[in-house]
PDB file of C-alpha atoms in Angstrom:
ATOM      1  CA  MET A   1       1.249  24.900 -36.030  1.00  0.00           C
ATOM      2  CA  GLN A   2       0.177  21.679 -37.614  1.00  0.00           C
ATOM      3  CA  ALA A   3      -0.206  18.448 -35.656  1.00  0.00           C
ATOM      4  CA  GLU A   4       2.369  16.506 -37.739  1.00  0.00           C
ATOM      5  CA  HIS A   5       5.154  18.657 -36.269  1.00  0.00           C
ATOM      6  CA  PHE A   6       4.384  17.173 -32.869  1.00  0.00           C
ATOM      7  CA  ALA A   7       4.016  13.584 -33.988  1.00  0.00           C
ATOM      8  CA  ARG A   8       6.641  11.170 -32.756  1.00  0.00           C
ATOM      9  CA  ALA A   9       9.038   9.759 -35.335  1.00  0.00           C
ATOM     10  CA  PRO A  10       8.591   6.060 -36.060  1.00  0.00           C
ATOM     11  CA  ARG A  11      11.013   3.786 -34.223  1.00  0.00           C
ATOM     12  CA  SER A  12      12.818   2.857 -37.455  1.00  0.00           C
ATOM     13  CA  ALA A  13      13.521   6.547 -38.146  1.00  0.00           C
ATOM     14  CA  ARG A  14      15.058   7.164 -34.733  1.00  0.00           C
ATOM     15  CA  ARG A  15      18.779   7.433 -34.386  1.00  0.00           C
ATOM     16  CA  THR A  16      20.526   4.388 -32.941  1.00  0.00           C
ATOM     17  CA  THR A  17      23.265   5.152 -30.438  1.00  0.00           C
ATOM     18  CA  LEU A  18      26.261   2.855 -29.934  1.00  0.00           C
ATOM     19  CA  LEU A  19      26.819   2.313 -26.205  1.00  0.00           C
ATOM     20  CA  TYR A  20      29.423  -0.495 -26.104  1.00  0.00           C
ATOM     21  CA  ALA A  21      31.477  -2.235 -28.766  1.00  0.00           C
ATOM     22  CA  ARG A  22      34.156  -4.908 -28.413  1.00  0.00           C
ATOM     23  CA  PRO A  23      34.972  -7.826 -30.709  1.00  0.00           C
ATOM     24  CA  GLY A  24      31.839  -9.983 -30.762  1.00  0.00           C
ATOM     25  CA  ILE A  25      29.825  -7.695 -28.435  1.00  0.00           C
ATOM     26  CA  VAL A  26      27.752  -4.703 -29.538  1.00  0.00           C
ATOM     27  CA  VAL A  27      25.216  -2.799 -27.431  1.00  0.00           C
ATOM     28  CA  THR A  28      23.131  -0.098 -29.102  1.00  0.00           C
ATOM     29  CA  THR A  29      19.898   1.563 -28.062  1.00  0.00           C
ATOM     30  CA  GLU A  30      18.032  -0.873 -30.331  1.00  0.00           C
ATOM     31  CA  ARG A  31      20.012  -4.159 -30.294  1.00  0.00           C
ATOM     32  CA  PHE A  32      22.243  -6.273 -28.070  1.00  0.00           C
ATOM     33  CA  THR A  33      24.500  -8.596 -30.069  1.00  0.00           C
ATOM     34  CA  VAL A  34      26.836 -11.245 -28.650  1.00  0.00           C
ATOM     35  CA  GLY A  35      28.481 -13.454 -31.243  1.00  0.00           C
ATOM     36  CA  ARG A  36      25.703 -14.726 -33.489  1.00  0.00           C
ATOM     37  CA  ASN A  37      22.895 -13.966 -31.028  1.00  0.00           C
ATOM     38  CA  THR A  38      20.996 -10.693 -31.372  1.00  0.00           C
ATOM     39  CA  PHE A  39      18.313  -9.456 -28.989  1.00  0.00           C
ATOM     40  CA  ALA A  40      16.049  -6.436 -29.260  1.00  0.00           C
ATOM     41  CA  VAL A  41      16.722  -4.233 -26.213  1.00  0.00           C
ATOM     42  CA  ALA A  42      13.011  -3.469 -25.833  1.00  0.00           C
ATOM     43  CA  ASP A  43      12.308  -7.220 -25.411  1.00  0.00           C
ATOM     44  CA  LEU A  44      14.828  -7.765 -22.584  1.00  0.00           C
ATOM     45  CA  THR A  45      13.517  -7.714 -19.018  1.00  0.00           C
ATOM     46  CA  HIS A  46      14.536  -9.003 -15.576  1.00  0.00           C
ATOM     47  CA  LEU A  47      18.294  -8.584 -16.037  1.00  0.00           C
ATOM     48  CA  ARG A  48      20.443 -10.198 -13.361  1.00  0.00           C
ATOM     49  CA  THR A  49      24.061 -11.195 -12.960  1.00  0.00           C
ATOM     50  CA  GLY A  50      25.539 -14.230 -11.283  1.00  0.00           C
ATOM     51  CA  ARG A  51      28.277 -16.810 -11.322  1.00  0.00           C
ATOM     52  CA  GLY A  52      28.236 -19.875 -13.524  1.00  0.00           C
ATOM     53  CA  PRO A  53      28.772 -23.467 -12.453  1.00  0.00           C
ATOM     54  CA  HIS A  54      32.082 -24.767 -11.171  1.00  0.00           C
ATOM     55  CA  ASP A  55      34.491 -26.441 -13.573  1.00  0.00           C
ATOM     56  CA  ARG A  56      33.404 -30.025 -14.286  1.00  0.00           C
ATOM     57  CA  SER A  57      36.847 -31.560 -13.906  1.00  0.00           C
ATOM     58  CA  ALA A  58      37.338 -29.860 -10.517  1.00  0.00           C
ATOM     59  CA  VAL A  59      33.960 -31.137  -9.307  1.00  0.00           C
ATOM     60  CA  ARG A  60      34.816 -34.677 -10.467  1.00  0.00           C
ATOM     61  CA  ALA A  61      38.191 -34.546  -8.714  1.00  0.00           C
ATOM     62  CA  VAL A  62      36.542 -33.491  -5.465  1.00  0.00           C
ATOM     63  CA  VAL A  63      33.870 -36.194  -5.674  1.00  0.00           C
ATOM     64  CA  VAL A  64      36.359 -38.963  -6.502  1.00  0.00           C
ATOM     65  CA  THR A  65      38.700 -37.892  -3.695  1.00  0.00           C
ATOM     66  CA  ALA A  66      35.874 -37.693  -1.150  1.00  0.00           C
ATOM     67  CA  VAL A  67      34.532 -41.128  -2.150  1.00  0.00           C
ATOM     68  CA  MET A  68      37.985 -42.718  -1.930  1.00  0.00           C
ATOM     69  CA  ILE A  69      38.694 -41.186   1.491  1.00  0.00           C
ATOM     70  CA  GLY A  70      35.243 -42.190   2.736  1.00  0.00           C
ATOM     71  CA  GLY A  71      35.747 -45.716   1.379  1.00  0.00           C
ATOM     72  CA  ALA A  72      39.118 -46.018   3.131  1.00  0.00           C
ATOM     73  CA  GLY A  73      37.529 -44.851   6.398  1.00  0.00           C
ATOM     74  CA  VAL A  74      34.671 -47.344   6.106  1.00  0.00           C
ATOM     75  CA  LEU A  75      37.119 -50.130   5.247  1.00  0.00           C
ATOM     76  CA  LEU A  76      39.289 -49.324   8.268  1.00  0.00           C
ATOM     77  CA  GLY A  77      36.180 -49.177  10.475  1.00  0.00           C
ATOM     78  CA  PHE A  78      34.845 -52.581   9.403  1.00  0.00           C
ATOM     79  CA  THR A  79      38.204 -54.349   9.639  1.00  0.00           C
ATOM     80  CA  GLY A  80      38.948 -52.949  13.087  1.00  0.00           C
ATOM     81  CA  GLY A  81      41.986 -51.074  11.814  1.00  0.00           C
ATOM     82  CA  LEU A  82      40.920 -47.846  13.513  1.00  0.00           C
ATOM     83  CA  ALA A  83      41.501 -49.351  16.951  1.00  0.00           C
ATOM     84  CA  ARG A  84      45.133 -50.215  16.089  1.00  0.00           C
ATOM     85  CA  LEU A  85      46.077 -46.795  14.663  1.00  0.00           C
ATOM     86  CA  THR A  86      48.452 -44.502  16.515  1.00  0.00           C
ATOM     87  CA  ALA A  87      47.823 -40.839  17.281  1.00  0.00           C
ATOM     88  CA  GLY A  88      50.071 -39.828  14.366  1.00  0.00           C
ATOM     89  CA  ALA A  89      48.007 -41.976  11.986  1.00  0.00           C
ATOM     90  CA  TYR A  90      44.831 -40.262  13.175  1.00  0.00           C
ATOM     91  CA  LEU A  91      46.433 -36.865  12.472  1.00  0.00           C
ATOM     92  CA  VAL A  92      47.344 -38.039   8.959  1.00  0.00           C
ATOM     93  CA  LEU A  93      43.769 -39.279   8.400  1.00  0.00           C
ATOM     94  CA  GLY A  94      42.429 -35.914   9.564  1.00  0.00           C
ATOM     95  CA  ALA A  95      44.765 -34.064   7.195  1.00  0.00           C
ATOM     96  CA  VAL A  96      43.831 -36.345   4.283  1.00  0.00           C
ATOM     97  CA  SER A  97      40.121 -35.771   4.981  1.00  0.00           C
ATOM     98  CA  LEU A  98      40.734 -32.051   4.285  1.00  0.00           C
ATOM     99  CA  LEU A  99      41.969 -32.882   0.768  1.00  0.00           C
ATOM    100  CA  PRO A 100      38.543 -32.409  -0.924  1.00  0.00           C
ATOM    101  CA  VAL A 101      38.235 -28.939   0.646  1.00  0.00           C
ATOM    102  CA  LEU A 102      41.705 -28.027  -0.624  1.00  0.00           C
ATOM    103  CA  LEU A 103      40.782 -29.316  -4.087  1.00  0.00           C
ATOM    104  CA  VAL A 104      37.663 -27.117  -4.098  1.00  0.00           C
ATOM    105  CA  LEU A 105      39.708 -24.052  -3.189  1.00  0.00           C
ATOM    106  CA  ALA A 106      42.397 -24.832  -5.774  1.00  0.00           C
ATOM    107  CA  GLY A 107      39.832 -25.541  -8.507  1.00  0.00           C
ATOM    108  CA  ASP A 108      38.065 -22.223  -7.900  1.00  0.00           C
ATOM    109  CA  ARG A 109      41.403 -20.433  -7.920  1.00  0.00           C
ATOM    110  CA  TRP A 110      42.705 -21.964 -11.169  1.00  0.00           C
ATOM    111  CA  ARG A 111      39.403 -22.242 -13.073  1.00  0.00           C
ATOM    112  CA  PRO A 112      36.928 -19.823 -11.469  1.00  0.00           C
ATOM    113  CA  PRO A 113      33.250 -19.906 -12.452  1.00  0.00           C
ATOM    114  CA  ALA A 114      32.316 -17.505 -15.251  1.00  0.00           C
ATOM    115  CA  TYR A 115      30.425 -14.269 -14.657  1.00  0.00           C
ATOM    116  CA  GLU A 116      27.022 -14.416 -16.356  1.00  0.00           C
ATOM    117  CA  LEU A 117      24.299 -11.995 -17.408  1.00  0.00           C
ATOM    118  CA  TRP A 118      20.807 -13.486 -17.537  1.00  0.00           C
ATOM    119  CA  GLY A 119      17.567 -11.911 -18.693  1.00  0.00           C
ATOM    120  CA  SER A 120      14.078 -12.668 -19.945  1.00  0.00           C
ATOM    121  CA  CYS A 121      13.402 -12.352 -23.647  1.00  0.00           C
ATOM    122  CA  GLY A 122       9.852 -13.060 -24.716  1.00  0.00           C
ATOM    123  CA  GLY A 123       9.040 -14.637 -21.342  1.00  0.00           C
ATOM    124  CA  VAL A 124      11.934 -17.121 -21.521  1.00  0.00           C
ATOM    125  CA  GLU A 125      14.989 -16.807 -19.278  1.00  0.00           C
ATOM    126  CA  VAL A 126      18.102 -16.694 -21.462  1.00  0.00           C
ATOM    127  CA  LEU A 127      21.845 -16.535 -20.823  1.00  0.00           C
ATOM    128  CA  LEU A 128      22.665 -13.263 -22.568  1.00  0.00           C
ATOM    129  CA  PHE A 129      26.391 -12.968 -21.905  1.00  0.00           C
ATOM    130  CA  SER A 130      29.193 -14.844 -20.145  1.00  0.00           C
ATOM    131  CA  ALA A 131      32.732 -13.639 -19.388  1.00  0.00           C
ATOM    132  CA  ASP A 132      35.765 -14.524 -17.290  1.00  0.00           C
ATOM    133  CA  ASP A 133      36.402 -10.855 -16.525  1.00  0.00           C
ATOM    134  CA  GLU A 134      34.065  -9.242 -13.987  1.00  0.00           C
ATOM    135  CA  ARG A 135      34.941  -5.746 -15.233  1.00  0.00           C
ATOM    136  CA  GLN A 136      33.838  -6.581 -18.776  1.00  0.00           C
ATOM    137  CA  LEU A 137      30.570  -8.029 -17.463  1.00  0.00           C
ATOM    138  CA  ASP A 138      29.965  -4.825 -15.486  1.00  0.00           C
ATOM    139  CA  GLN A 139      30.583  -2.690 -18.592  1.00  0.00           C
ATOM    140  CA  VAL A 140      28.219  -4.757 -20.756  1.00  0.00           C
ATOM    141  CA  THR A 141      25.560  -4.804 -18.030  1.00  0.00           C
ATOM    142  CA  GLU A 142      25.774  -1.044 -17.558  1.00  0.00           C
ATOM    143  CA  ALA A 143      25.556  -0.420 -21.316  1.00  0.00           C
ATOM    144  CA  LEU A 144      22.529  -2.700 -21.566  1.00  0.00           C
ATOM    145  CA  ARG A 145      20.798  -0.997 -18.624  1.00  0.00           C
ATOM    146  CA  ARG A 146      21.476   2.383 -20.236  1.00  0.00           C
ATOM    147  CA  ALA A 147      20.064   1.128 -23.555  1.00  0.00           C
ATOM    148  CA  ARG A 148      16.923  -0.063 -21.768  1.00  0.00           C
ATOM    149  CA  GLU A 149      16.519   3.345 -20.101  1.00  0.00           C
ATOM    150  CA  LEU A 150      16.882   5.174 -23.402  1.00  0.00           C
ATOM    151  CA  THR A 151      14.421   2.817 -25.091  1.00  0.00           C
ATOM    152  CA  ARG A 152      11.917   3.140 -22.265  1.00  0.00           C
ATOM    153  CA  TYR A 153      12.049   6.936 -22.102  1.00  0.00           C
ATOM    154  CA  ASP A 154      11.955   7.369 -25.875  1.00  0.00           C
ATOM    155  CA  ASP A 155       8.264   6.504 -25.742  1.00  0.00           C
ATOM    156  CA  ALA A 156       7.583   9.270 -23.229  1.00  0.00           C
ATOM    157  CA  ASP A 157       8.165  12.149 -25.668  1.00  0.00           C
ATOM    158  CA  ASP A 158       4.706  11.850 -27.278  1.00  0.00           C
ATOM    159  CA  PRO A 159       2.920  15.168 -26.617  1.00  0.00           C
ATOM    160  CA  ALA A 160      -0.485  14.832 -25.051  1.00  0.00           C
ATOM    161  CA  GLY A 161      -1.994  17.305 -27.526  1.00  0.00           C
ATOM    162  CA  THR A 162      -1.877  14.769 -30.378  1.00  0.00           C
ATOM    163  CA  ALA A 163      -3.449  11.934 -28.404  1.00  0.00           C
ATOM    164  CA  THR A 164      -6.871  10.852 -29.534  1.00  0.00           C
ATOM    165  CA  TYR A 165      -9.185   9.068 -27.168  1.00  0.00           C
ATOM    166  CA  TRP A 166     -11.766   6.463 -28.024  1.00  0.00           C
ATOM    167  CA  ARG A 167     -15.309   7.314 -27.077  1.00  0.00           C
ATOM    168  CA  PRO A 168     -18.311   5.117 -27.648  1.00  0.00           C
ATOM    169  CA  ALA A 169     -20.804   6.257 -30.283  1.00  0.00           C
ATOM    170  CA  ARG A 170     -24.173   7.248 -28.768  1.00  0.00           C
TER     171      ARG A 170
END
């Protein structure tokens, strides 16, 4: 047999397999496309998932509430009002001091942080994908990991018989 029968097909001649497709999201063995952003699967490394930041308005509400409660406590302390409070008033102050914690819990319940997929592309860490649905993030992540496996193992089918080695001229 001739050596060209064993030669590996160029990457452009290989068949691209579709692994995941939803509106705005396409994962193939060659490309990962989200919206207008397209990444070559072979260039993506260090994939990791995580949660995004908390909602800005929820964080502001918590900070404003905590500052106002702290300010009221300091004001009562400097004016001597804490010494004149009854036991019921102290219970109310204790309950009001839990308001920022309740706001944090409510904010995370109503506007939870997004699920994110991060990776390195060309040595730069990039947000690849973000979703509100954890199941969709898991599907995209699994398709991308599968695409990386197929891309990585595609290079392993080069038969050793066609390899040429460099030797110095003597």
